[in-house]
Amino acid sequence: MTETTTNTSTNQHSGLPHPGGRGLTGAAAALAYAGALPLIFIAVIIWARPPGEDILLRQLASLYGGLLLAFFGGVRWGIAAMRHQGPDFRSLAGAVAPLLLAIPVFLMSIDPLRIALIAVALPVLLVDDLMATKKGSGAPGWYLAVRIPLTVMLELALLAILIRILLY
């Protein structure tokens, strides 16, 4: 028998379930934060390499960022589909939006623009997710307790990459 537990302890400051516990939220936190590692490693390597020798890394960062946008769209689709009353058009359209934002990332050839688009889109999606959750139509609190620090980590990595690109 497989145990599917969730963490019910709450974070005293936010009222959200704490993401570092055991069970589902602990697994979600570990995997989510591990998902930020590729961009963090790319940012470190880009800063360590001489300017001009990072073209492949820039492309990899853009590709990974575009995939992250699509992934967050998939999460949103799943949340919309799991609503008790079923999904509505607005929530499904909101789930498709991140994928539509990812398409230019894959089609553009100017790395700073691609990285900037990702860096703007991720916090916009997070704010929308926070508002939906506040209205009761979004993700469970434990997801946002994981998603907020994850978005901060991704943003820091993206900004470090963007700054390096723009400096040289």
PDB file of C-alpha atoms in Angstrom:
ATOM      1  CA  MET A   1       0.000   0.000   0.000  1.00  0.00           C
ATOM      2  CA  THR A   2       1.343   3.401  -0.998  1.00  0.00           C
ATOM      3  CA  GLU A   3       1.002   6.177   1.534  1.00  0.00           C
ATOM      4  CA  THR A   4      -0.057   9.554   0.182  1.00  0.00           C
ATOM      5  CA  THR A   5       0.251  11.954   3.047  1.00  0.00           C
ATOM      6  CA  THR A   6       0.169  15.687   2.991  1.00  0.00           C
ATOM      7  CA  ASN A   7       1.773  18.052   5.383  1.00  0.00           C
ATOM      8  CA  THR A   8      -0.782  19.915   7.451  1.00  0.00           C
ATOM      9  CA  SER A   9       1.560  22.034   9.549  1.00  0.00           C
ATOM     10  CA  THR A  10       1.296  25.695   8.690  1.00  0.00           C
ATOM     11  CA  ASN A  11       3.823  28.429   8.275  1.00  0.00           C
ATOM     12  CA  GLN A  12       3.231  30.890  11.125  1.00  0.00           C
ATOM     13  CA  HIS A  13       4.042  33.932   8.981  1.00  0.00           C
ATOM     14  CA  SER A  14       1.966  33.252   5.885  1.00  0.00           C
ATOM     15  CA  GLY A  15      -0.724  30.859   7.061  1.00  0.00           C
ATOM     16  CA  LEU A  16       0.295  28.568   4.203  1.00  0.00           C
ATOM     17  CA  PRO A  17       1.310  24.981   4.806  1.00  0.00           C
ATOM     18  CA  HIS A  18       5.049  24.690   5.338  1.00  0.00           C
ATOM     19  CA  PRO A  19       6.736  23.108   2.274  1.00  0.00           C
ATOM     20  CA  GLY A  20       9.604  21.424   4.094  1.00  0.00           C
ATOM     21  CA  GLY A  21       7.610  18.721   5.813  1.00  0.00           C
ATOM     22  CA  ARG A  22       7.178  15.069   5.030  1.00  0.00           C
ATOM     23  CA  GLY A  23       4.973  13.526   2.394  1.00  0.00           C
ATOM     24  CA  LEU A  24       3.673  15.283  -0.652  1.00  0.00           C
ATOM     25  CA  THR A  25       4.755  18.812   0.221  1.00  0.00           C
ATOM     26  CA  GLY A  26       8.271  17.697   1.136  1.00  0.00           C
ATOM     27  CA  ALA A  27       8.606  15.806  -2.144  1.00  0.00           C
ATOM     28  CA  ALA A  28       7.155  18.736  -4.090  1.00  0.00           C
ATOM     29  CA  ALA A  29       9.569  21.164  -2.446  1.00  0.00           C
ATOM     30  CA  ALA A  30      12.589  18.949  -3.071  1.00  0.00           C
ATOM     31  CA  LEU A  31      11.730  18.357  -6.723  1.00  0.00           C
ATOM     32  CA  ALA A  32      10.753  21.970  -7.354  1.00  0.00           C
ATOM     33  CA  TYR A  33      13.946  23.359  -5.904  1.00  0.00           C
ATOM     34  CA  ALA A  34      15.968  20.744  -7.787  1.00  0.00           C
ATOM     35  CA  GLY A  35      14.236  22.053 -10.899  1.00  0.00           C
ATOM     36  CA  ALA A  36      15.810  25.457 -10.300  1.00  0.00           C
ATOM     37  CA  LEU A  37      19.320  24.004 -10.217  1.00  0.00           C
ATOM     38  CA  PRO A  38      19.883  23.936 -14.012  1.00  0.00           C
ATOM     39  CA  LEU A  39      19.315  27.703 -14.286  1.00  0.00           C
ATOM     40  CA  ILE A  40      21.398  28.357 -11.192  1.00  0.00           C
ATOM     41  CA  PHE A  41      24.265  26.263 -12.584  1.00  0.00           C
ATOM     42  CA  ILE A  42      23.979  27.978 -15.972  1.00  0.00           C
ATOM     43  CA  ALA A  43      24.155  31.392 -14.288  1.00  0.00           C
ATOM     44  CA  VAL A  44      27.274  30.414 -12.337  1.00  0.00           C
ATOM     45  CA  ILE A  45      28.976  28.925 -15.400  1.00  0.00           C
ATOM     46  CA  ILE A  46      28.122  31.934 -17.587  1.00  0.00           C
ATOM     47  CA  TRP A  47      29.748  34.240 -15.039  1.00  0.00           C
ATOM     48  CA  ALA A  48      32.800  31.963 -14.796  1.00  0.00           C
ATOM     49  CA  ARG A  49      33.421  31.774 -18.542  1.00  0.00           C
ATOM     50  CA  PRO A  50      34.970  34.475 -20.693  1.00  0.00           C
ATOM     51  CA  PRO A  51      32.431  36.618 -22.561  1.00  0.00           C
ATOM     52  CA  GLY A  52      31.550  35.202 -25.947  1.00  0.00           C
ATOM     53  CA  GLU A  53      32.036  31.600 -24.889  1.00  0.00           C
ATOM     54  CA  ASP A  54      28.553  31.314 -23.450  1.00  0.00           C
ATOM     55  CA  ILE A  55      26.338  31.171 -26.544  1.00  0.00           C
ATOM     56  CA  LEU A  56      25.275  27.559 -25.976  1.00  0.00           C
ATOM     57  CA  LEU A  57      24.623  28.266 -22.294  1.00  0.00           C
ATOM     58  CA  ARG A  58      22.421  31.241 -23.172  1.00  0.00           C
ATOM     59  CA  GLN A  59      20.434  29.070 -25.553  1.00  0.00           C
ATOM     60  CA  LEU A  60      20.139  26.351 -22.939  1.00  0.00           C
ATOM     61  CA  ALA A  61      18.892  28.880 -20.361  1.00  0.00           C
ATOM     62  CA  SER A  62      16.292  30.154 -22.831  1.00  0.00           C
ATOM     63  CA  LEU A  63      15.168  26.650 -23.713  1.00  0.00           C
ATOM     64  CA  TYR A  64      14.893  25.634 -20.068  1.00  0.00           C
ATOM     65  CA  GLY A  65      13.063  28.846 -19.178  1.00  0.00           C
ATOM     66  CA  GLY A  66      10.591  28.298 -21.998  1.00  0.00           C
ATOM     67  CA  LEU A  67      10.012  24.767 -20.776  1.00  0.00           C
ATOM     68  CA  LEU A  68       9.401  26.114 -17.269  1.00  0.00           C
ATOM     69  CA  LEU A  69       6.724  28.438 -18.614  1.00  0.00           C
ATOM     70  CA  ALA A  70       5.056  25.529 -20.387  1.00  0.00           C
ATOM     71  CA  PHE A  71       5.339  23.422 -17.233  1.00  0.00           C
ATOM     72  CA  PHE A  72       3.629  26.081 -15.112  1.00  0.00           C
ATOM     73  CA  GLY A  73       0.885  26.168 -17.732  1.00  0.00           C
ATOM     74  CA  GLY A  74       0.468  22.429 -17.285  1.00  0.00           C
ATOM     75  CA  VAL A  75       0.220  22.868 -13.532  1.00  0.00           C
ATOM     76  CA  ARG A  76      -2.451  25.510 -14.053  1.00  0.00           C
ATOM     77  CA  TRP A  77      -4.368  23.182 -16.392  1.00  0.00           C
ATOM     78  CA  GLY A  78      -4.262  20.434 -13.782  1.00  0.00           C
ATOM     79  CA  ILE A  79      -5.504  22.783 -11.072  1.00  0.00           C
ATOM     80  CA  ALA A  80      -8.347  23.970 -13.316  1.00  0.00           C
ATOM     81  CA  ALA A  81      -9.290  20.412 -14.227  1.00  0.00           C
ATOM     82  CA  MET A  82      -9.380  19.337 -10.568  1.00  0.00           C
ATOM     83  CA  ARG A  83     -11.844  22.029  -9.492  1.00  0.00           C
ATOM     84  CA  HIS A  84     -14.869  20.450  -7.866  1.00  0.00           C
ATOM     85  CA  GLN A  85     -17.301  22.193 -10.210  1.00  0.00           C
ATOM     86  CA  GLY A  86     -15.062  21.513 -13.218  1.00  0.00           C
ATOM     87  CA  PRO A  87     -12.884  23.889 -15.198  1.00  0.00           C
ATOM     88  CA  ASP A  88     -14.205  27.099 -16.667  1.00  0.00           C
ATOM     89  CA  PHE A  89     -13.036  28.869 -19.799  1.00  0.00           C
ATOM     90  CA  ARG A  90     -11.095  31.540 -17.900  1.00  0.00           C
ATOM     91  CA  SER A  91      -9.037  29.061 -15.880  1.00  0.00           C
ATOM     92  CA  LEU A  92      -8.284  26.928 -18.938  1.00  0.00           C
ATOM     93  CA  ALA A  93      -7.322  30.015 -20.966  1.00  0.00           C
ATOM     94  CA  GLY A  94      -5.063  31.043 -18.082  1.00  0.00           C
ATOM     95  CA  ALA A  95      -3.468  27.620 -18.286  1.00  0.00           C
ATOM     96  CA  VAL A  96      -2.756  27.998 -21.993  1.00  0.00           C
ATOM     97  CA  ALA A  97      -1.274  31.505 -21.593  1.00  0.00           C
ATOM     98  CA  PRO A  98       2.129  30.342 -20.269  1.00  0.00           C
ATOM     99  CA  LEU A  99       2.571  28.072 -23.275  1.00  0.00           C
ATOM    100  CA  LEU A 100       1.719  30.955 -25.575  1.00  0.00           C
ATOM    101  CA  LEU A 101       4.322  33.058 -23.747  1.00  0.00           C
ATOM    102  CA  ALA A 102       6.872  30.292 -24.271  1.00  0.00           C
ATOM    103  CA  ILE A 103       6.444  30.206 -28.062  1.00  0.00           C
ATOM    104  CA  PRO A 104       8.313  33.498 -28.678  1.00  0.00           C
ATOM    105  CA  VAL A 105      11.059  32.277 -26.353  1.00  0.00           C
ATOM    106  CA  PHE A 106      11.583  29.332 -28.687  1.00  0.00           C
ATOM    107  CA  LEU A 107      11.286  31.405 -31.873  1.00  0.00           C
ATOM    108  CA  MET A 108      13.333  34.526 -31.012  1.00  0.00           C
ATOM    109  CA  SER A 109      17.033  34.533 -31.655  1.00  0.00           C
ATOM    110  CA  ILE A 110      17.986  37.452 -29.376  1.00  0.00           C
ATOM    111  CA  ASP A 111      19.045  35.933 -26.059  1.00  0.00           C
ATOM    112  CA  PRO A 112      18.549  38.983 -23.821  1.00  0.00           C
ATOM    113  CA  LEU A 113      14.947  39.335 -25.037  1.00  0.00           C
ATOM    114  CA  ARG A 114      14.232  35.654 -24.490  1.00  0.00           C
ATOM    115  CA  ILE A 115      15.668  35.684 -20.976  1.00  0.00           C
ATOM    116  CA  ALA A 116      13.860  38.956 -20.185  1.00  0.00           C
ATOM    117  CA  LEU A 117      10.522  37.545 -21.374  1.00  0.00           C
ATOM    118  CA  ILE A 118      10.921  34.545 -19.080  1.00  0.00           C
ATOM    119  CA  ALA A 119      12.045  36.758 -16.185  1.00  0.00           C
ATOM    120  CA  VAL A 120       8.926  38.921 -16.577  1.00  0.00           C
ATOM    121  CA  ALA A 121       6.488  36.061 -17.194  1.00  0.00           C
ATOM    122  CA  LEU A 122       7.357  33.943 -14.141  1.00  0.00           C
ATOM    123  CA  PRO A 123       6.452  36.526 -11.468  1.00  0.00           C
ATOM    124  CA  VAL A 124       3.369  37.628 -13.440  1.00  0.00           C
ATOM    125  CA  LEU A 125       2.157  34.015 -13.428  1.00  0.00           C
ATOM    126  CA  LEU A 126       2.944  33.745  -9.726  1.00  0.00           C
ATOM    127  CA  VAL A 127       0.917  36.867  -8.902  1.00  0.00           C
ATOM    128  CA  ASP A 128      -1.992  35.512 -10.939  1.00  0.00           C
ATOM    129  CA  ASP A 129      -1.722  32.180  -9.111  1.00  0.00           C
ATOM    130  CA  LEU A 130      -1.707  33.989  -5.757  1.00  0.00           C
ATOM    131  CA  MET A 131      -4.813  35.964  -6.686  1.00  0.00           C
ATOM    132  CA  ALA A 132      -6.628  32.837  -7.884  1.00  0.00           C
ATOM    133  CA  THR A 133      -5.772  31.012  -4.671  1.00  0.00           C
ATOM    134  CA  LYS A 134      -6.974  33.960  -2.591  1.00  0.00           C
ATOM    135  CA  LYS A 135     -10.310  33.772  -4.458  1.00  0.00           C
ATOM    136  CA  GLY A 136     -10.469  30.023  -3.795  1.00  0.00           C
ATOM    137  CA  SER A 137     -10.051  28.945  -7.414  1.00  0.00           C
ATOM    138  CA  GLY A 138      -6.316  28.351  -7.476  1.00  0.00           C
ATOM    139  CA  ALA A 139      -3.672  26.022  -6.175  1.00  0.00           C
ATOM    140  CA  PRO A 140      -3.608  24.688  -2.641  1.00  0.00           C
ATOM    141  CA  GLY A 141      -1.590  26.705  -0.136  1.00  0.00           C
ATOM    142  CA  TRP A 142       1.216  24.148   0.065  1.00  0.00           C
ATOM    143  CA  TYR A 143       1.867  24.602  -3.670  1.00  0.00           C
ATOM    144  CA  LEU A 144       2.272  28.344  -3.288  1.00  0.00           C
ATOM    145  CA  ALA A 145       4.496  27.815  -0.247  1.00  0.00           C
ATOM    146  CA  VAL A 146       6.805  25.930  -2.619  1.00  0.00           C
ATOM    147  CA  ARG A 147       6.208  28.114  -5.670  1.00  0.00           C
ATOM    148  CA  ILE A 148       7.073  31.467  -4.093  1.00  0.00           C
ATOM    149  CA  PRO A 149      10.683  30.580  -3.109  1.00  0.00           C
ATOM    150  CA  LEU A 150      11.071  28.624  -6.353  1.00  0.00           C
ATOM    151  CA  THR A 151      10.105  31.693  -8.374  1.00  0.00           C
ATOM    152  CA  VAL A 152      12.563  33.813  -6.373  1.00  0.00           C
ATOM    153  CA  MET A 153      15.384  31.332  -7.095  1.00  0.00           C
ATOM    154  CA  LEU A 154      14.509  31.223 -10.807  1.00  0.00           C
ATOM    155  CA  GLU A 155      14.313  35.020 -10.977  1.00  0.00           C
ATOM    156  CA  LEU A 156      17.712  35.475  -9.345  1.00  0.00           C
ATOM    157  CA  ALA A 157      19.293  33.015 -11.781  1.00  0.00           C
ATOM    158  CA  LEU A 158      17.598  34.625 -14.788  1.00  0.00           C
ATOM    159  CA  LEU A 159      18.596  38.120 -13.685  1.00  0.00           C
ATOM    160  CA  ALA A 160      22.197  37.012 -13.167  1.00  0.00           C
ATOM    161  CA  ILE A 161      22.231  35.546 -16.689  1.00  0.00           C
ATOM    162  CA  LEU A 162      20.628  38.661 -18.163  1.00  0.00           C
ATOM    163  CA  ILE A 163      23.037  41.007 -16.413  1.00  0.00           C
ATOM    164  CA  ARG A 164      26.008  39.000 -17.666  1.00  0.00           C
ATOM    165  CA  ILE A 165      24.666  39.039 -21.230  1.00  0.00           C
ATOM    166  CA  LEU A 166      24.039  42.788 -21.122  1.00  0.00           C
ATOM    167  CA  LEU A 167      27.429  43.591 -19.605  1.00  0.00           C
ATOM    168  CA  TYR A 168      29.317  41.954 -22.473  1.00  0.00           C
TER     169      TYR A 168
END
